[in-house]
PDB file of C-alpha atoms in Angstrom:
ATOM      1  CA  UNK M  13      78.566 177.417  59.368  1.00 40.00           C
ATOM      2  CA  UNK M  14      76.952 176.222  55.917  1.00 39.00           C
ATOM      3  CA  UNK M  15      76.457 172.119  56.217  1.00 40.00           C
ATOM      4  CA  UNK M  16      78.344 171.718  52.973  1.00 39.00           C
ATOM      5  CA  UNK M  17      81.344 173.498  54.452  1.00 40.00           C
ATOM      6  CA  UNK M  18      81.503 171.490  57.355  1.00 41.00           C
ATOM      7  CA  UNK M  19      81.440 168.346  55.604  1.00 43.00           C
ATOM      8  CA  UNK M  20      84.812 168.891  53.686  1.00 41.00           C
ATOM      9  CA  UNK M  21      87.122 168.610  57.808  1.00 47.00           C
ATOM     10  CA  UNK M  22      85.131 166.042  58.947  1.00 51.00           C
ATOM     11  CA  UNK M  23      86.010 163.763  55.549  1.00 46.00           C
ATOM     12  CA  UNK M  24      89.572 164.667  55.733  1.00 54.00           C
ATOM     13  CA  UNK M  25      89.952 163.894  59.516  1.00 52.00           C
ATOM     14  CA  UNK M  26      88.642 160.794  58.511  1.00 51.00           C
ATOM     15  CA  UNK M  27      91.684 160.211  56.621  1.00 53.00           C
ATOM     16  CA  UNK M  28      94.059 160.860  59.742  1.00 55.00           C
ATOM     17  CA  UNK M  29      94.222 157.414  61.144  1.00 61.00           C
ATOM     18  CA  UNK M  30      94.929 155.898  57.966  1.00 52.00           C
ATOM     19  CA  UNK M  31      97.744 157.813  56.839  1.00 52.00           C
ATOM     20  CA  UNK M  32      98.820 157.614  60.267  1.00 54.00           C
ATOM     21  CA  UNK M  33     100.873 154.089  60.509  1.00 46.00           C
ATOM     22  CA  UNK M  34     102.746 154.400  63.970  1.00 43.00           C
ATOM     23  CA  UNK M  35     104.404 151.374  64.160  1.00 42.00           C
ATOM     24  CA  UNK M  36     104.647 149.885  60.412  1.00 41.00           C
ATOM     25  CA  UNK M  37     105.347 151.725  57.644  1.00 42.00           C
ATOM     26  CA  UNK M  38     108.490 152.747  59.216  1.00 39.00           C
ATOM     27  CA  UNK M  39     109.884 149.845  57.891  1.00 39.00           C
ATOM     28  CA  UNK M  40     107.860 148.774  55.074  1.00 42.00           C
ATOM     29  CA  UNK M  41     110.877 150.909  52.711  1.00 36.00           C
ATOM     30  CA  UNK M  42     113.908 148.812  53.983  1.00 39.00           C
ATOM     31  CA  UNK M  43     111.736 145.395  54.303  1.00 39.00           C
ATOM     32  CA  UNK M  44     112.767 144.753  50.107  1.00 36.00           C
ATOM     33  CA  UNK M  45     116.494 144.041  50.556  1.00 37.00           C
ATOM     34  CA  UNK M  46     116.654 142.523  54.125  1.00 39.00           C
ATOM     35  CA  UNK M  47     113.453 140.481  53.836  1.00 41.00           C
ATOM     36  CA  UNK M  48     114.795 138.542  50.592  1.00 36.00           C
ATOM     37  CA  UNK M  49     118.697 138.943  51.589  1.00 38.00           C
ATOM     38  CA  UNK M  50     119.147 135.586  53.444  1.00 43.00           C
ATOM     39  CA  UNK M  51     116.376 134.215  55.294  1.00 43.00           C
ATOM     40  CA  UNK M  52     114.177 133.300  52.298  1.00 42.00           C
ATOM     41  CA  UNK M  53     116.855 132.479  49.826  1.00 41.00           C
ATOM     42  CA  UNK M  54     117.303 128.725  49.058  1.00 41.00           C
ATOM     43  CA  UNK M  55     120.278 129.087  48.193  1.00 41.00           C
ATOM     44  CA  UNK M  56     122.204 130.543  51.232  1.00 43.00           C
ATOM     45  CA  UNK M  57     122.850 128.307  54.556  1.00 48.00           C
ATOM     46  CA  UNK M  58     122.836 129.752  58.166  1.00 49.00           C
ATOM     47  CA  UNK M  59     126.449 130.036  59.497  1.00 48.00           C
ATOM     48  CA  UNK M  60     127.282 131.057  62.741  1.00 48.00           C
ATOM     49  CA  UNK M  61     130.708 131.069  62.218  1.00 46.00           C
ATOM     50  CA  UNK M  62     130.981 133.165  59.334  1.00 52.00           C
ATOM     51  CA  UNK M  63     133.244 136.199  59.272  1.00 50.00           C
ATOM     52  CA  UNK M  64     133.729 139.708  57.539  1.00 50.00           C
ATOM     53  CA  UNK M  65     135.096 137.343  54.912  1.00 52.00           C
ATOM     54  CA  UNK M  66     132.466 134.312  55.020  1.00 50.00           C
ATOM     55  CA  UNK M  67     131.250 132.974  51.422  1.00 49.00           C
ATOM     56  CA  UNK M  68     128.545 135.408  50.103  1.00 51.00           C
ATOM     57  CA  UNK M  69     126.411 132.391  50.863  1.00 52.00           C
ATOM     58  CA  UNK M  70     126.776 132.898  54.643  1.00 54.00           C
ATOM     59  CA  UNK M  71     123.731 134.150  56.664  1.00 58.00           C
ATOM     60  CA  UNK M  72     124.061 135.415  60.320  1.00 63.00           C
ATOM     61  CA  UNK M  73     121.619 136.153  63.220  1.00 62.00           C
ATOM     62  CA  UNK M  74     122.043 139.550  62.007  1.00 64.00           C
ATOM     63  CA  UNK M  75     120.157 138.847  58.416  1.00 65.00           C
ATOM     64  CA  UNK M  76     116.891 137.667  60.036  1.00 71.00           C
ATOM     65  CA  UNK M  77     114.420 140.593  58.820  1.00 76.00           C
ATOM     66  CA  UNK M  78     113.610 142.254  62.356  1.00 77.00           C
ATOM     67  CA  UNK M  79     112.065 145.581  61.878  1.00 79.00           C
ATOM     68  CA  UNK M  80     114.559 147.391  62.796  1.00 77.00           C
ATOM     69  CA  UNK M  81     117.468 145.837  60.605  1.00 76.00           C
ATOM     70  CA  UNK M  82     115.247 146.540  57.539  1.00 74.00           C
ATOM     71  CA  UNK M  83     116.317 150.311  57.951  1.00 72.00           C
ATOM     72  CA  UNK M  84     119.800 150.284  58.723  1.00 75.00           C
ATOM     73  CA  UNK M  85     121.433 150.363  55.678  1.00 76.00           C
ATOM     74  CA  UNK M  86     121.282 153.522  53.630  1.00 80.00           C
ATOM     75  CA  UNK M  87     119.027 154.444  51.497  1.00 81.00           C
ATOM     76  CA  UNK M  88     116.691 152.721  53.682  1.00 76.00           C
ATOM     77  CA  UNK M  89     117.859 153.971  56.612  1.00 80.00           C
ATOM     78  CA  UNK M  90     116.664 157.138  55.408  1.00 85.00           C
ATOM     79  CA  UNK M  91     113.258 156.641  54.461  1.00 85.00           C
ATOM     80  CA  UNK M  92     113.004 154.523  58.017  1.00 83.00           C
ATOM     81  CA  UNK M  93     114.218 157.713  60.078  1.00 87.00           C
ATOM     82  CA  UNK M  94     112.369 160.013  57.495  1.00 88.00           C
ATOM     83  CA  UNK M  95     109.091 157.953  57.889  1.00 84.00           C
ATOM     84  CA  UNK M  96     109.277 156.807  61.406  1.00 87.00           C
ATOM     85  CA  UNK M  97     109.424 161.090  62.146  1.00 89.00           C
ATOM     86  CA  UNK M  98     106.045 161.501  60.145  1.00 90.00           C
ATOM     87  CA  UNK M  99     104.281 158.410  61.657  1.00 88.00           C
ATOM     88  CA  UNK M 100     105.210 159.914  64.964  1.00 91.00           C
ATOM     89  CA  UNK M 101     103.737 163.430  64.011  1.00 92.00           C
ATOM     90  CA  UNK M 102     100.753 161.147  62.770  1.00 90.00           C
ATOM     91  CA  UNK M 103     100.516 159.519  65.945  1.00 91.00           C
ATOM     92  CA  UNK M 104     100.212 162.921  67.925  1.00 93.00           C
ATOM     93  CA  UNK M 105      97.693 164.259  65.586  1.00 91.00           C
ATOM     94  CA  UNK M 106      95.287 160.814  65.766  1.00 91.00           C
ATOM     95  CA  UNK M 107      95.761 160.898  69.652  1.00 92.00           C
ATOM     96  CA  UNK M 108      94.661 164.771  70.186  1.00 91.00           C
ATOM     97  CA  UNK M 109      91.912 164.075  67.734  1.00 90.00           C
ATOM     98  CA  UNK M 110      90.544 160.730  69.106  1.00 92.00           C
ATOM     99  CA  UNK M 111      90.862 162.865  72.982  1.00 92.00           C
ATOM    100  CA  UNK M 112      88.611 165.391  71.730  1.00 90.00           C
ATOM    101  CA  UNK M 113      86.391 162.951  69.967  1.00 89.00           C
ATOM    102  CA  UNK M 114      86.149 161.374  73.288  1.00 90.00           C
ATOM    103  CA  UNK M 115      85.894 164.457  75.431  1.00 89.00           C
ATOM    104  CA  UNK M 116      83.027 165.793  73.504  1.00 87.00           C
ATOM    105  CA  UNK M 117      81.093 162.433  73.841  1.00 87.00           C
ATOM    106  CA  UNK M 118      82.143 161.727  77.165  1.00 86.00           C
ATOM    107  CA  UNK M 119      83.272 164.666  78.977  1.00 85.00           C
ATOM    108  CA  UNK M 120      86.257 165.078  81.594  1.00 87.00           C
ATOM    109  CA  UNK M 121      87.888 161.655  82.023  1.00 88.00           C
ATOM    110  CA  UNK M 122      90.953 159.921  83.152  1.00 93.00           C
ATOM    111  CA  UNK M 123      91.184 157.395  80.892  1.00 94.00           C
ATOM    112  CA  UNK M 124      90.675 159.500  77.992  1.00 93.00           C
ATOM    113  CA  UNK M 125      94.071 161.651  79.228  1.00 94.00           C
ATOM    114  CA  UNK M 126      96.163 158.420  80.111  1.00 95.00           C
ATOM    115  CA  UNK M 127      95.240 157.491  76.670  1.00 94.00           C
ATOM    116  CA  UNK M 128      96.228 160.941  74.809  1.00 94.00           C
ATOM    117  CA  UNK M 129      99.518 160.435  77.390  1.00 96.00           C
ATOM    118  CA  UNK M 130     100.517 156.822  76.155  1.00 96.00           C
ATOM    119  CA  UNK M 131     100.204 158.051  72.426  1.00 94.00           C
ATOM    120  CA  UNK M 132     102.204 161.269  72.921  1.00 95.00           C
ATOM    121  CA  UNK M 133     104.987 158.979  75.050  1.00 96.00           C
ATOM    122  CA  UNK M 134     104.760 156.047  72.071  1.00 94.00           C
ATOM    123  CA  UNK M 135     105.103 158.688  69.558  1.00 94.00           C
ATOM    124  CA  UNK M 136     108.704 159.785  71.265  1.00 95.00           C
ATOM    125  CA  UNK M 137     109.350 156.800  71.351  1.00 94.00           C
ATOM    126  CA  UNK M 138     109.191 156.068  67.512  1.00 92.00           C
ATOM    127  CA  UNK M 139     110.544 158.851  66.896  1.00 92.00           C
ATOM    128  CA  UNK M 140     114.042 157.645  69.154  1.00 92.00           C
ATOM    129  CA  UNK M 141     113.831 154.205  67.314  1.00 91.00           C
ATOM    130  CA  UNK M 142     113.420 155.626  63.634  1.00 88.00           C
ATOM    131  CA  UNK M 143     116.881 157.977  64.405  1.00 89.00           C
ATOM    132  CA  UNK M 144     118.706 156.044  66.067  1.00 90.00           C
ATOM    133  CA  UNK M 145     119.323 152.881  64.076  1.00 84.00           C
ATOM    134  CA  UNK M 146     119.967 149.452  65.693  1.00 81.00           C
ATOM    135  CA  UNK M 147     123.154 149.172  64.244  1.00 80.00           C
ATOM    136  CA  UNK M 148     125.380 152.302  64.672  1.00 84.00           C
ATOM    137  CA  UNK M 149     123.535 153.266  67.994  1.00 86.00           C
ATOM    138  CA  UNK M 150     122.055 150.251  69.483  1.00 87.00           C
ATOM    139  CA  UNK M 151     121.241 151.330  73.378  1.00 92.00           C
ATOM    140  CA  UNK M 152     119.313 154.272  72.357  1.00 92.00           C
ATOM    141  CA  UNK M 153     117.339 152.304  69.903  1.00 90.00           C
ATOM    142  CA  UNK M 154     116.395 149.913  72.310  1.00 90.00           C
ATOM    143  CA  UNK M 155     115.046 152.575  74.438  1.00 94.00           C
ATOM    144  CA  UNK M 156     113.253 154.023  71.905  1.00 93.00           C
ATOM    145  CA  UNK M 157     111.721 150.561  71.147  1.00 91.00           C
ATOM    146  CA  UNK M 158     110.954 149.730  74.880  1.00 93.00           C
ATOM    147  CA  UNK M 159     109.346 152.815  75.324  1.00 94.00           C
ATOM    148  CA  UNK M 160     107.173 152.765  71.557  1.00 93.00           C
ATOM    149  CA  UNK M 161     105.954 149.140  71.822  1.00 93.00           C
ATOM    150  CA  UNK M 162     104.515 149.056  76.012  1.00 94.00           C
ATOM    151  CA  UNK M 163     103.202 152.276  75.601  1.00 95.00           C
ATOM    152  CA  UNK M 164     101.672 151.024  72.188  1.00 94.00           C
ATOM    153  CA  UNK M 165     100.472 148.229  73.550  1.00 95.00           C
ATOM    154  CA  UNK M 166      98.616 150.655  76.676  1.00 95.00           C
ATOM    155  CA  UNK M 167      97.181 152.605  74.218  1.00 96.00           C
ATOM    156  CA  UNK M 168      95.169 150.157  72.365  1.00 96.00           C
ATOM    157  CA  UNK M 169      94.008 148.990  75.775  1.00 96.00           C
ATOM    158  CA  UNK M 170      92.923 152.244  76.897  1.00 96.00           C
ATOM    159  CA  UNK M 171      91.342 152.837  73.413  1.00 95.00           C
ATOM    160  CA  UNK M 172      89.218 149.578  73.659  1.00 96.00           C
ATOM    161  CA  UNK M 173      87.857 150.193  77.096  1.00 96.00           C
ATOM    162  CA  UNK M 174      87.035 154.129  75.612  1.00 95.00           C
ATOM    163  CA  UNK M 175      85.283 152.394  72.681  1.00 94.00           C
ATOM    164  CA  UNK M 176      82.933 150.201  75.360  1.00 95.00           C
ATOM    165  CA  UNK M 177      82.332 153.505  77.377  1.00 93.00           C
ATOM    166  CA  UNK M 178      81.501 155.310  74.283  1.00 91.00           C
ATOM    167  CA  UNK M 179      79.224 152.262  72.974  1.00 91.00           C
ATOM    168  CA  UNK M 180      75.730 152.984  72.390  1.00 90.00           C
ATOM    169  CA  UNK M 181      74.640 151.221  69.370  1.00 90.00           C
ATOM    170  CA  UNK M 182      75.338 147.717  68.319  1.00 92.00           C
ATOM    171  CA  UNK M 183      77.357 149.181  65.352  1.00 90.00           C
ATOM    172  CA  UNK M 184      79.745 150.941  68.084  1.00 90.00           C
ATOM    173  CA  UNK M 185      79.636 147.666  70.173  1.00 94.00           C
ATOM    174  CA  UNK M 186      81.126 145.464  66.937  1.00 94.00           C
ATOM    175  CA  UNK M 187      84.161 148.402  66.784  1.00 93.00           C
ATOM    176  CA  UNK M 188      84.580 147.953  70.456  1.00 94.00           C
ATOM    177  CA  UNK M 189      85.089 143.848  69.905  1.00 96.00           C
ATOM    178  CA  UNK M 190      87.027 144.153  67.069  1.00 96.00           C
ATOM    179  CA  UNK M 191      89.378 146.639  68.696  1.00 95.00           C
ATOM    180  CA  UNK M 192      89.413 143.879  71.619  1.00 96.00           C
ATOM    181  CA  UNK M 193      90.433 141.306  69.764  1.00 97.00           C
ATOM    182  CA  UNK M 194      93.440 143.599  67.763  1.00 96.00           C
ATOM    183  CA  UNK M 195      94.418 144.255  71.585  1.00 96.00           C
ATOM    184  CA  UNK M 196      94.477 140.817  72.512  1.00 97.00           C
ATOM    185  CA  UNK M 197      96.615 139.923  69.293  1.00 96.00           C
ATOM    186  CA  UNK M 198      98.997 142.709  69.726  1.00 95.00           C
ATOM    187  CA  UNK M 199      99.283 141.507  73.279  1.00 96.00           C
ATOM    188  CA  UNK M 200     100.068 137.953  72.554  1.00 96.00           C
ATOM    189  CA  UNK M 201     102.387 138.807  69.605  1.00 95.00           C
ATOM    190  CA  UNK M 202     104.663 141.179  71.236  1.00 94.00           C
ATOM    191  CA  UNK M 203     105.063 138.967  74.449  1.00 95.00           C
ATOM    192  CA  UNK M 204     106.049 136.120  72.254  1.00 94.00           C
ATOM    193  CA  UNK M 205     108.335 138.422  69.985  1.00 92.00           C
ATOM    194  CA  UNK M 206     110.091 139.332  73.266  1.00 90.00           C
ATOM    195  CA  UNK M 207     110.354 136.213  74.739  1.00 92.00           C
ATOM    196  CA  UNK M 208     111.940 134.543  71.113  1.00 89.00           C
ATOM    197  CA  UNK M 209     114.160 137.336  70.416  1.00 85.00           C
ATOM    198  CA  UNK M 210     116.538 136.570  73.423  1.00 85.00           C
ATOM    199  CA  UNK M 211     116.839 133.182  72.381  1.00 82.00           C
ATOM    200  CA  UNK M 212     119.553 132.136  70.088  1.00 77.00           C
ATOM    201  CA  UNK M 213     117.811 129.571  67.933  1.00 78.00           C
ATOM    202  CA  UNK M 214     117.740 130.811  64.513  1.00 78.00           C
ATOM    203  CA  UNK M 215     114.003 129.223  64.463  1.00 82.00           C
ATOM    204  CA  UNK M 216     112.804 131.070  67.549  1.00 86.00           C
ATOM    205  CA  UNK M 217     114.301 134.599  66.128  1.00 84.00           C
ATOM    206  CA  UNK M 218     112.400 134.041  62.725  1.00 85.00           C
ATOM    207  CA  UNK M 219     109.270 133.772  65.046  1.00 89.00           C
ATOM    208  CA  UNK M 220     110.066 136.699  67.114  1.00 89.00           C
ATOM    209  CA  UNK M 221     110.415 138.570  63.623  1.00 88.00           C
ATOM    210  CA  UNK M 222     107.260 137.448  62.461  1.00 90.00           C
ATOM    211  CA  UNK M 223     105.610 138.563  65.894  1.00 92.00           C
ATOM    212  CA  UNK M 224     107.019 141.972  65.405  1.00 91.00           C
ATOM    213  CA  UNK M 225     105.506 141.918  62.105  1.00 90.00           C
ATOM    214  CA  UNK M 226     102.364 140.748  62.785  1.00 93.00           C
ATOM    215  CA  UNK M 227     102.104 143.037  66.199  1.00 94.00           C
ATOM    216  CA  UNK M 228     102.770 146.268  64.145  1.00 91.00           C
ATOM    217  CA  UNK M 229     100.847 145.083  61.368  1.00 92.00           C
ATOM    218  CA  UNK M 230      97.754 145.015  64.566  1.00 94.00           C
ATOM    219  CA  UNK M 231      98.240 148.247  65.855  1.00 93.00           C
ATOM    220  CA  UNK M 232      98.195 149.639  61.956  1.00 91.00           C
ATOM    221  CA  UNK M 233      94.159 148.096  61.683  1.00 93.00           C
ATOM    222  CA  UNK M 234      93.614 149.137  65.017  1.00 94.00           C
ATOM    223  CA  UNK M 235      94.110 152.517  64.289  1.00 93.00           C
ATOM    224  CA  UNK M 236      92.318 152.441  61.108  1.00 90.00           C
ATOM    225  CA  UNK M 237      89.402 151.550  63.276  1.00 91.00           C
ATOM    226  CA  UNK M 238      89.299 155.305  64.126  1.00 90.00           C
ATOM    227  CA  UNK M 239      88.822 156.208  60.047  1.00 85.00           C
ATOM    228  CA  UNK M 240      84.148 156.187  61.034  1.00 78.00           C
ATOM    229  CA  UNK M 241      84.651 158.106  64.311  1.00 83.00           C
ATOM    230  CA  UNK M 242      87.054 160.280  63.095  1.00 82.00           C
ATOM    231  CA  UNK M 243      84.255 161.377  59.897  1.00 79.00           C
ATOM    232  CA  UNK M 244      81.768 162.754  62.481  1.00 76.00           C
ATOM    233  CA  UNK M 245      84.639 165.504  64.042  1.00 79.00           C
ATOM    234  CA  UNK M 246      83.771 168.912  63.247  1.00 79.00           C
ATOM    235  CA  UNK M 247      84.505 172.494  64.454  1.00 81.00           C
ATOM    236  CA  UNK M 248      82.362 172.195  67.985  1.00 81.00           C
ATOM    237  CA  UNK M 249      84.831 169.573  68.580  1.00 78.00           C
ATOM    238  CA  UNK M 250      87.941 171.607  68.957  1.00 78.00           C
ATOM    239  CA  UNK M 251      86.040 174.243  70.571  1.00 83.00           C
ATOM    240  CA  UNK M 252      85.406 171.766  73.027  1.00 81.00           C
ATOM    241  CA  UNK M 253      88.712 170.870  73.314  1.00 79.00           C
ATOM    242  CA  UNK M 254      89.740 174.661  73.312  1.00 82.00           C
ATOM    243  CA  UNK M 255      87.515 175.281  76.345  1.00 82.00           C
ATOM    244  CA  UNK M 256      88.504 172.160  78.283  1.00 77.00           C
ATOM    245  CA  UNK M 257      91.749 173.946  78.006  1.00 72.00           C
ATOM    246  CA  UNK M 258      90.973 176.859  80.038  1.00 75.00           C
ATOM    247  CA  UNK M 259      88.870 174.730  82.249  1.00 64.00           C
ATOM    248  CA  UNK M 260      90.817 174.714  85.169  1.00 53.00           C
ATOM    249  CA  UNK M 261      91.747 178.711  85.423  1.00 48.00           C
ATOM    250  CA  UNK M 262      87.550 178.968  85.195  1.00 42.00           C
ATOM    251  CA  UNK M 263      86.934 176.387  87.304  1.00 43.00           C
ATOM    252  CA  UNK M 264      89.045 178.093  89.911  1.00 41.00           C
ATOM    253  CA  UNK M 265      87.873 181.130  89.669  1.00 42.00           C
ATOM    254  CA  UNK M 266      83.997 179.933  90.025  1.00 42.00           C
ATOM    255  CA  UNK M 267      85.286 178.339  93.073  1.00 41.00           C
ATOM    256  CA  UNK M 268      86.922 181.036  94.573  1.00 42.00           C
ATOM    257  CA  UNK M 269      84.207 183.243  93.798  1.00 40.00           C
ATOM    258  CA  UNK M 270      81.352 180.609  95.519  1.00 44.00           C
ATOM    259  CA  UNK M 271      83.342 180.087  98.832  1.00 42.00           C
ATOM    260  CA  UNK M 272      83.650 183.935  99.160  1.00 42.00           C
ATOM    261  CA  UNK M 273      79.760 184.207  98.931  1.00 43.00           C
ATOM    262  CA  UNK M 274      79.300 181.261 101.048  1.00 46.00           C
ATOM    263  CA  UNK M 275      81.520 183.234 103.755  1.00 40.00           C
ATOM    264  CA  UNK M 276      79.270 186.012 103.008  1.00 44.00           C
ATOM    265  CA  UNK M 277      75.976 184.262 103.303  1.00 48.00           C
ATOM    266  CA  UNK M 278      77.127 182.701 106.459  1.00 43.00           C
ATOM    267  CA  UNK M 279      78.183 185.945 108.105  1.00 43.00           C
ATOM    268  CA  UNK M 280      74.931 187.644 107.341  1.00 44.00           C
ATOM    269  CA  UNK M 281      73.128 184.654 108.711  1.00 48.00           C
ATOM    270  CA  UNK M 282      75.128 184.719 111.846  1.00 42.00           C
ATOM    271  CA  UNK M 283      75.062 188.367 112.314  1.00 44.00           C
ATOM    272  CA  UNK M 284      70.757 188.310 112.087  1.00 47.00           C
ATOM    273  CA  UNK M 285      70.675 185.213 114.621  1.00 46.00           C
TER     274      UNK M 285
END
């Protein structure tokens, strides 16, 4: 293949992590009316008595800006659940591309396949929470989100320790801390947004949506990490993803193919003795 042809794919792989955004442009459409509806309004007061009927004034527990209540009401609910589908699409394509990155470098490894496994599992789970909106179908959501954000979470571990593995300059060695330290903020941010959002404080839930913000905002960078890795994937790449595929039928068959010549061997050496 002509070295100007091969340039063009690996540029535009290079774009695949950015356009990717798993976890927060989902939202990003709905955040304009719920993020300036109550809780940033001077003028409106907290009520937890308020009704159907309350004052237009009255703010509940249900107007602090989670991400999920910034896509419930249409038309945002439709670019959440339109948008959540793509990033989940997105999030398949970056993890089959970042496991063949990593299987070309590498070669065979389990931590490379828990890693495509955790995307391809956090994907279905975006895709449940985008579709299933907190407030017309509220169990299914939450499974959706409890299987999106732990396996989003495992991912960006597995990723990190990959990056180390993978490390052999000092350039690769800064991507592998930064990607640390995006793990250990998405850690800390989504343990503290679960551990706020069951509390009933209005000051506590305000934190736990600004630790959901922050925490998708984390995994968004981290996977725009994989924009300079992604630039150097080329054709030999999926053709050595394409023969990893049919690995284990070959692998089989060489081993079928050496015990029956070992048997052989040792016959003939038997037979002579």
């Amino acid at each position: 293949m002509p070295r100007h042809c091969a340039g063009l794919p690996k540029a535009a792989w290079g774009l695949a992590p950015v356009t990717s955004s798993p976890q927060a442009s989902p939202s990003l459409p709905g955040s304009s009316s719920a993020l300036l509806a109550c809780p940033f309004s001077p003028d409106r007061n907290y009520n937890q008595s308020c009704g159907v009927d309350g004052p237009v004034s009255c703010c509940t527990l249900n107007h602090i800006p989670l991400v999920s209540k910034c896509g419930t009401l249409p038309p945002e609910s439709c670019f959440f659940s339109l948008i959540c589908s793509l990033g989940s699409f997105m999030v398949i394509l970056v993890g089959l591309l970042r496991y063949a990155h990593l299987l070309e470098r590498l070669g065979p490894s389990l931590l490379n396949t828990l890693g495509l496994a955790t995307g391809w599992v956090c994907a279905a789970g975006l895709t449940m929470v985008g579709n299933f909106q907190v407030d017309h179908a509220k169990v299914l959501h939450y499974i959706g989100a409890g299987v999106a954000f732990p396996t989003s979470m495992l991912f960006l571990l597995l990723q990190s320790i990959l990056t180390y593995r993978m490390a052999k300059t000092r350039g690769q060695y800064w991507t592998g801390h930064l990607r640390s330290i995006l793990t250990a903020v998405a850690f800390l941010t989504l343990v503290f947004s679960g551990v706020f959002f069951i509390q009933e404080s209005f000051v506590l839930q305000h934190v736990a949506a600004l630790c959901e913000w922050m925490f998708i905002i984390d995994v968004l960078v981290f996977y725009g990490t994989f924009t300079f890795e992604f630039g150097a994937i080329s054709t030999d790449t999926f053709l050595v993803l394409l023969k990893a595929s049919r690995a284990p039928k070959s692998y089989k068959g060489e081993s079928s193919v050496s015990s029956t010549a070992h048997i052989h061997s040792h016959a003939e050496g038997l037979a002579m003795a």
